[in-house]
Amino acid sequence: MNARVDSQVLNQLSNRHLDALEEETIFILREVAAAFERPALLFSGGKDSLVMLKCAEKAFGAGRIPYPLLMIDTGHNFPEVTDFRDFRAKELGAELIVRSVEDSMARGTVRLAHPGESRNVHQSVTLLEAIEEFRFDALIGGARRDEEKARAKERIFSHRDSFGQWQPKAQRPELWTLFNTRLAPGEHFRVFPISNWTELDVWQYIEREQVALPSLYYAHPREVVERRGLLVPVTPLTPPKDGEAVQTRTVRFRTVGDITCTCPVESLAATAGEIVIETLAAEVSERGATRMDDKTSDASMEKRKKDGYF
């Protein structure tokens, strides 16, 4: 598709529904501030959390976001993302709290099966430790229902028991935008203000609002190897295996997480508008196309969520 056709498609694509999505997100962000004593906003520096932060800025104003930003750092994050995380938090005058899986490893609460094991799943332990440390009663996350089957089961206000676990059959009804926020001691909520957004909505919003993102979301050359149907980035943490051919491809990341389990996709899209066009034609969800940890089984995400994952 050439640039002229791309422009025509963008001009014909309505984004009026974004106003309703933004309004709902702002309402939920304000509801959390009103209903809970010690909430926090999970902030990784990725596109979904940056969209949510943009809505928080609109809800409260720069320098006035009434809850801290919290990141659980595996120690294996892309430096472009953590640098952007720090820049954006400072720009908004927001409090940023970072807790590390490596600290949990030092305490002995996280033990790897082997040194090369992905730390992604172990974020749950560090997150639950942060909840206990700060006594958070609500954590705002950027998960969306279109990402994965288990996330499609989530309520917007998703109850967690005193062990931090998610029980799908114990979730509360949400009728007429009325949310039951009652908690027993030790319990908390995970709140997902952009649950009803899709990947396409997110990119349309980024394009419309000119939301700045880390550079690796856009097309760039990168050394990769093909593995299990994915393009695995070649890094010190993910070196090529015997017999794998290293290639330089033009790629971008649809979603960003731990280096050890996040893969790019081949793409020439260098702007948010071009990514909107690509997303219109995508047949696989962003997690299905890029996350190695979701390919272990159909129930892998649901099991992790029951154990306290985001």
CSV table of C-alpha atoms in Angstrom, one decimal:
chain,number,residue,atom,x,y,z
A,1,MET,CA,0.0,0.0,0.0
A,2,ASN,CA,1.5,3.3,-1.0
A,3,ALA,CA,1.6,6.5,1.0
A,4,ARG,CA,-1.3,8.1,-0.9
A,5,VAL,CA,-3.6,5.2,-0.3
A,6,ASP,CA,-2.5,5.1,3.4
A,7,SER,CA,-3.5,8.7,3.7
A,8,GLN,CA,-6.9,8.1,2.1
A,9,VAL,CA,-7.6,5.2,4.5
A,10,LEU,CA,-6.7,7.3,7.5
A,11,ASN,CA,-8.9,10.2,6.4
A,12,GLN,CA,-11.8,7.8,6.0
A,13,LEU,CA,-11.3,6.0,9.3
A,14,SER,CA,-13.5,7.5,12.0
A,15,ASN,CA,-12.0,8.2,15.4
A,16,ARG,CA,-15.0,9.7,17.0
A,17,HIS,CA,-15.5,6.7,19.2
A,18,LEU,CA,-12.2,7.6,20.9
A,19,ASP,CA,-14.0,10.4,22.8
A,20,ALA,CA,-16.3,7.9,24.5
A,21,LEU,CA,-13.4,5.6,25.3
A,22,GLU,CA,-11.3,8.5,26.7
A,23,GLU,CA,-14.3,9.7,28.7
A,24,GLU,CA,-14.8,6.2,30.3
A,25,THR,CA,-11.1,5.9,31.1
A,26,ILE,CA,-11.0,9.3,32.8
A,27,PHE,CA,-14.2,8.5,34.8
A,28,ILE,CA,-12.6,5.2,36.0
A,29,LEU,CA,-9.3,7.0,36.9
A,30,ARG,CA,-11.2,9.5,38.9
A,31,GLU,CA,-13.4,6.8,40.5
A,32,VAL,CA,-10.2,5.1,41.8
A,33,ALA,CA,-9.0,8.3,43.3
A,34,ALA,CA,-12.3,8.8,45.1
A,35,ALA,CA,-12.9,5.2,46.2
A,36,PHE,CA,-9.5,4.0,47.5
A,37,GLU,CA,-7.1,5.3,50.1
A,38,ARG,CA,-3.8,4.0,48.6
A,39,PRO,CA,-4.0,3.4,44.9
A,40,ALA,CA,-1.1,3.3,42.4
A,41,LEU,CA,-0.9,3.3,38.6
A,42,LEU,CA,1.2,0.5,37.1
A,43,PHE,CA,3.5,2.3,34.7
A,44,SER,CA,6.1,0.4,32.5
A,45,GLY,CA,6.8,3.1,29.9
A,46,GLY,CA,5.0,0.9,27.3
A,47,LYS,CA,2.3,2.2,24.9
A,48,ASP,CA,-0.8,1.2,26.9
A,49,SER,CA,0.5,2.7,30.1
A,50,LEU,CA,1.5,5.8,28.3
A,51,VAL,CA,-2.0,6.1,26.8
A,52,MET,CA,-3.4,5.6,30.3
A,53,LEU,CA,-1.0,8.2,31.7
A,54,LYS,CA,-2.2,10.7,29.0
A,55,CYS,CA,-5.8,10.2,30.2
A,56,ALA,CA,-4.7,10.6,33.8
A,57,GLU,CA,-3.0,13.9,32.8
A,58,LYS,CA,-6.3,15.0,31.3
A,59,ALA,CA,-8.3,13.8,34.3
A,60,PHE,CA,-6.2,15.6,36.9
A,61,GLY,CA,-3.6,17.9,35.2
A,62,ALA,CA,0.2,17.7,35.0
A,63,GLY,CA,1.7,17.6,38.5
A,64,ARG,CA,-1.6,16.7,40.1
A,65,ILE,CA,-2.0,12.9,39.5
A,66,PRO,CA,-3.1,11.8,43.0
A,67,TYR,CA,-1.4,8.4,43.1
A,68,PRO,CA,2.1,7.2,42.5
A,69,LEU,CA,3.4,5.4,39.4
A,70,LEU,CA,4.6,1.9,40.2
A,71,MET,CA,6.9,-0.3,38.0
A,72,ILE,CA,8.0,-3.8,38.7
A,73,ASP,CA,11.3,-4.1,36.9
A,74,THR,CA,12.6,-7.5,35.9
A,75,GLY,CA,16.1,-6.1,35.3
A,76,HIS,CA,15.7,-7.4,31.7
A,77,ASN,CA,13.7,-4.5,30.3
A,78,PHE,CA,14.6,-2.6,27.1
A,79,PRO,CA,16.7,0.4,28.1
A,80,GLU,CA,14.8,2.6,25.6
A,81,VAL,CA,11.6,1.9,27.6
A,82,THR,CA,13.0,2.4,31.1
A,83,ASP,CA,14.7,5.6,30.0
A,84,PHE,CA,11.4,6.9,28.6
A,85,ARG,CA,9.5,5.8,31.8
A,86,ASP,CA,11.8,8.0,33.9
A,87,PHE,CA,11.6,10.9,31.4
A,88,ARG,CA,7.7,10.8,31.3
A,89,ALA,CA,7.3,10.6,35.1
A,90,LYS,CA,9.6,13.5,35.6
A,91,GLU,CA,7.9,15.5,32.9
A,92,LEU,CA,4.5,15.1,34.6
A,93,GLY,CA,5.9,15.7,38.1
A,94,ALA,CA,4.6,12.3,39.1
A,95,GLU,CA,6.0,10.1,41.9
A,96,LEU,CA,7.7,7.0,40.5
A,97,ILE,CA,8.2,3.9,42.6
A,98,VAL,CA,10.3,1.1,41.1
A,99,ARG,CA,10.6,-2.3,42.7
A,100,SER,CA,12.9,-5.0,41.2
A,101,VAL,CA,12.7,-8.7,40.8
A,102,GLU,CA,16.4,-8.8,41.5
A,103,ASP,CA,15.7,-7.5,45.0
A,104,SER,CA,13.2,-10.3,45.5
A,105,MET,CA,15.9,-12.7,44.3
A,106,ALA,CA,18.3,-11.3,46.9
A,107,ARG,CA,15.7,-11.8,49.6
A,108,GLY,CA,15.2,-15.4,48.5
A,109,THR,CA,11.5,-14.9,47.7
A,110,VAL,CA,12.2,-15.5,44.0
A,111,ARG,CA,14.4,-18.4,42.9
A,112,LEU,CA,15.1,-19.1,39.3
A,113,ALA,CA,15.2,-22.7,38.0
A,114,HIS,CA,18.3,-21.8,36.0
A,115,PRO,CA,20.2,-18.5,35.3
A,116,GLY,CA,18.7,-18.1,31.9
A,117,GLU,CA,15.1,-18.5,33.0
A,118,SER,CA,12.8,-15.6,32.1
A,119,ARG,CA,12.0,-13.4,35.1
A,120,ASN,CA,8.7,-12.2,33.6
A,121,VAL,CA,6.5,-14.6,35.5
A,122,HIS,CA,8.3,-13.8,38.8
A,123,GLN,CA,7.1,-10.2,38.7
A,124,SER,CA,4.0,-11.5,40.5
A,125,VAL,CA,6.1,-12.1,43.7
A,126,THR,CA,7.7,-8.6,43.6
A,127,LEU,CA,4.3,-7.0,42.9
A,128,LEU,CA,2.7,-8.7,45.9
A,129,GLU,CA,5.7,-7.6,48.0
A,130,ALA,CA,5.2,-4.0,46.9
A,131,ILE,CA,1.5,-4.2,47.7
A,132,GLU,CA,2.3,-5.3,51.2
A,133,GLU,CA,5.1,-2.7,51.6
A,134,PHE,CA,2.9,0.2,50.6
A,135,ARG,CA,-0.4,-1.3,51.6
A,136,PHE,CA,-1.9,-0.5,48.2
A,137,ASP,CA,-5.6,-1.2,47.9
A,138,ALA,CA,-6.0,-0.6,44.2
A,139,LEU,CA,-3.5,-1.0,41.3
A,140,ILE,CA,-4.4,0.6,37.9
A,141,GLY,CA,-3.2,-1.4,35.0
A,142,GLY,CA,-3.2,-1.0,31.2
A,143,ALA,CA,-4.5,-4.5,30.2
A,144,ARG,CA,-7.1,-4.7,27.5
A,145,ARG,CA,-9.7,-7.5,26.9
A,146,ASP,CA,-8.7,-7.9,23.2
A,147,GLU,CA,-5.2,-9.0,24.2
A,148,GLU,CA,-5.7,-12.5,25.4
A,149,LYS,CA,-8.5,-15.0,26.4
A,150,ALA,CA,-7.9,-14.7,30.2
A,151,ARG,CA,-7.9,-10.9,30.1
A,152,ALA,CA,-11.2,-11.0,28.3
A,153,LYS,CA,-12.7,-12.5,31.5
A,154,GLU,CA,-11.6,-9.5,33.6
A,155,ARG,CA,-13.9,-7.0,35.1
A,156,ILE,CA,-12.8,-3.4,35.0
A,157,PHE,CA,-12.6,-3.5,38.8
A,158,SER,CA,-11.1,-6.9,39.3
A,159,HIS,CA,-11.1,-8.2,42.8
A,160,ARG,CA,-8.1,-9.9,44.4
A,161,ASP,CA,-8.2,-11.9,47.6
A,162,SER,CA,-5.9,-11.6,50.6
A,163,PHE,CA,-3.4,-13.7,48.8
A,164,GLY,CA,-3.4,-11.4,45.8
A,165,GLN,CA,-5.0,-14.1,43.7
A,166,TRP,CA,-7.7,-13.7,41.0
A,167,GLN,CA,-10.7,-16.0,41.1
A,168,PRO,CA,-12.6,-15.8,37.8
A,169,LYS,CA,-15.8,-17.2,39.3
A,170,ALA,CA,-15.8,-14.7,42.2
A,171,GLN,CA,-15.8,-11.5,40.1
A,172,ARG,CA,-18.5,-8.9,40.8
A,173,PRO,CA,-21.1,-7.8,38.3
A,174,GLU,CA,-20.6,-4.3,36.7
A,175,LEU,CA,-24.0,-3.0,35.6
A,176,TRP,CA,-24.7,0.6,34.4
A,177,THR,CA,-21.1,1.6,35.2
A,178,LEU,CA,-21.7,0.9,38.9
A,179,PHE,CA,-18.6,-0.6,40.6
A,180,ASN,CA,-18.6,-2.5,43.8
A,181,THR,CA,-15.3,-1.4,45.5
A,182,ARG,CA,-15.8,-2.9,49.0
A,183,LEU,CA,-12.8,-4.6,50.3
A,184,ALA,CA,-12.0,-6.9,53.3
A,185,PRO,CA,-8.7,-6.4,55.1
A,186,GLY,CA,-5.8,-7.5,53.0
A,187,GLU,CA,-7.7,-7.6,49.8
A,188,HIS,CA,-7.2,-5.2,46.8
A,189,PHE,CA,-8.4,-4.4,43.3
A,190,ARG,CA,-6.7,-4.4,40.0
A,191,VAL,CA,-8.4,-1.7,37.9
A,192,PHE,CA,-8.3,-1.7,34.1
A,193,PRO,CA,-9.5,1.7,32.7
A,194,ILE,CA,-8.7,0.8,29.1
A,195,SER,CA,-10.3,-2.7,29.2
A,196,ASN,CA,-12.7,-1.8,26.4
A,197,TRP,CA,-10.1,-0.4,24.0
A,198,THR,CA,-8.5,-2.4,21.2
A,199,GLU,CA,-5.0,-2.3,19.8
A,200,LEU,CA,-6.4,-0.3,16.9
A,201,ASP,CA,-8.1,2.2,19.3
A,202,VAL,CA,-4.8,2.6,21.2
A,203,TRP,CA,-2.9,3.4,18.0
A,204,GLN,CA,-5.6,5.7,16.7
A,205,TYR,CA,-5.5,7.6,20.0
A,206,ILE,CA,-1.7,7.8,19.9
A,207,GLU,CA,-1.9,9.2,16.4
A,208,ARG,CA,-4.7,11.7,17.3
A,209,GLU,CA,-3.2,12.9,20.6
A,210,GLN,CA,0.4,12.7,19.4
A,211,VAL,CA,1.4,10.6,22.4
A,212,ALA,CA,5.2,10.2,22.5
A,213,LEU,CA,6.5,6.6,22.7
A,214,PRO,CA,9.9,4.8,23.0
A,215,SER,CA,11.5,4.5,19.6
A,216,LEU,CA,11.4,0.7,19.4
A,217,TYR,CA,7.6,0.9,18.7
A,218,TYR,CA,8.5,2.2,15.3
A,219,ALA,CA,10.3,0.5,12.4
A,220,HIS,CA,14.1,0.1,12.9
A,221,PRO,CA,16.8,-2.4,11.8
A,222,ARG,CA,17.5,-5.1,14.3
A,223,GLU,CA,19.4,-8.4,14.4
A,224,VAL,CA,16.9,-11.3,14.9
A,225,VAL,CA,16.7,-15.1,14.5
A,226,GLU,CA,13.6,-17.0,13.6
A,227,ARG,CA,12.4,-19.3,16.3
A,228,ARG,CA,9.0,-21.1,16.8
A,229,GLY,CA,7.4,-18.8,14.3
A,230,LEU,CA,8.6,-15.6,16.0
A,231,LEU,CA,11.4,-13.1,15.4
A,232,VAL,CA,13.6,-13.3,18.5
A,233,PRO,CA,15.8,-10.2,19.0
A,234,VAL,CA,19.5,-11.0,19.3
A,235,THR,CA,20.7,-9.6,22.6
A,236,PRO,CA,23.1,-10.8,25.4
A,237,LEU,CA,20.0,-12.2,27.1
A,238,THR,CA,18.7,-13.9,24.0
A,239,PRO,CA,21.7,-15.1,22.0
A,240,PRO,CA,21.3,-17.2,18.9
A,241,LYS,CA,21.2,-21.0,19.4
A,242,ASP,CA,23.4,-23.4,17.5
A,243,GLY,CA,22.3,-23.6,13.9
A,244,GLU,CA,20.3,-20.4,13.9
A,245,ALA,CA,21.1,-17.8,11.3
A,246,VAL,CA,21.3,-14.2,12.5
A,247,GLN,CA,19.5,-11.7,10.1
A,248,THR,CA,19.0,-8.0,10.1
A,249,ARG,CA,15.4,-7.2,9.5
A,250,THR,CA,13.4,-4.0,9.7
A,251,VAL,CA,11.0,-4.5,12.6
A,252,ARG,CA,9.0,-2.8,15.3
A,253,PHE,CA,7.5,-4.0,18.6
A,254,ARG,CA,3.8,-4.2,19.0
A,255,THR,CA,4.1,-4.7,22.7
A,256,VAL,CA,7.1,-4.3,25.0
A,257,GLY,CA,8.0,-6.4,28.0
A,258,ASP,CA,10.9,-8.5,29.4
A,259,ILE,CA,13.6,-8.9,26.7
A,260,THR,CA,13.6,-12.6,27.2
A,261,CYS,CA,10.0,-13.1,26.1
A,262,THR,CA,9.2,-10.2,23.8
A,263,CYS,CA,9.6,-10.4,20.1
A,264,PRO,CA,9.3,-7.8,17.3
A,265,VAL,CA,7.3,-8.1,14.0
A,266,GLU,CA,8.6,-7.3,10.6
A,267,SER,CA,7.3,-3.8,9.6
A,268,LEU,CA,8.1,-0.7,7.7
A,269,ALA,CA,5.7,1.5,9.8
A,270,ALA,CA,7.6,4.5,11.0
A,271,THR,CA,4.6,6.6,12.2
A,272,ALA,CA,1.5,6.0,14.4
A,273,GLY,CA,-0.6,6.6,11.3
A,274,GLU,CA,1.2,3.9,9.4
A,275,ILE,CA,0.8,1.5,12.3
A,276,VAL,CA,-2.9,2.2,12.3
A,277,ILE,CA,-3.0,1.0,8.7
A,278,GLU,CA,-1.0,-2.2,9.6
A,279,THR,CA,-3.2,-2.9,12.6
A,280,LEU,CA,-6.3,-2.8,10.5
A,281,ALA,CA,-4.9,-5.8,8.5
A,282,ALA,CA,-3.5,-7.7,11.6
A,283,GLU,CA,-5.0,-11.2,12.0
A,284,VAL,CA,-3.2,-12.1,15.3
A,285,SER,CA,-3.4,-10.3,18.6
A,286,GLU,CA,-0.3,-8.4,19.7
A,287,ARG,CA,0.5,-10.9,22.5
A,288,GLY,CA,-0.1,-13.9,20.2
A,289,ALA,CA,2.3,-12.4,17.6
A,290,THR,CA,5.1,-11.3,19.9
A,291,ARG,CA,5.1,-13.0,23.4
A,292,MET,CA,6.9,-16.2,23.9
A,293,ASP,CA,5.6,-16.7,27.4
A,294,ASP,CA,2.0,-16.9,26.2
A,295,LYS,CA,2.8,-19.8,23.8
A,296,THR,CA,3.4,-22.4,26.5
A,297,SER,CA,-0.3,-23.3,26.7
A,298,ASP,CA,-3.7,-21.8,26.0
A,299,ALA,CA,-4.2,-21.4,29.8
A,300,SER,CA,-0.7,-19.9,30.6
A,301,MET,CA,-2.0,-16.3,31.2
A,302,GLU,CA,-5.0,-17.4,33.3
A,303,LYS,CA,-2.7,-19.5,35.5
A,304,ARG,CA,-0.3,-16.6,36.0
A,305,LYS,CA,-3.2,-14.2,36.8
A,306,LYS,CA,-4.5,-16.6,39.5
A,307,ASP,CA,-1.1,-16.5,41.0
A,308,GLY,CA,-1.1,-12.7,41.2
A,309,TYR,CA,0.2,-11.6,37.8
A,310,PHE,CA,-1.0,-8.3,36.2
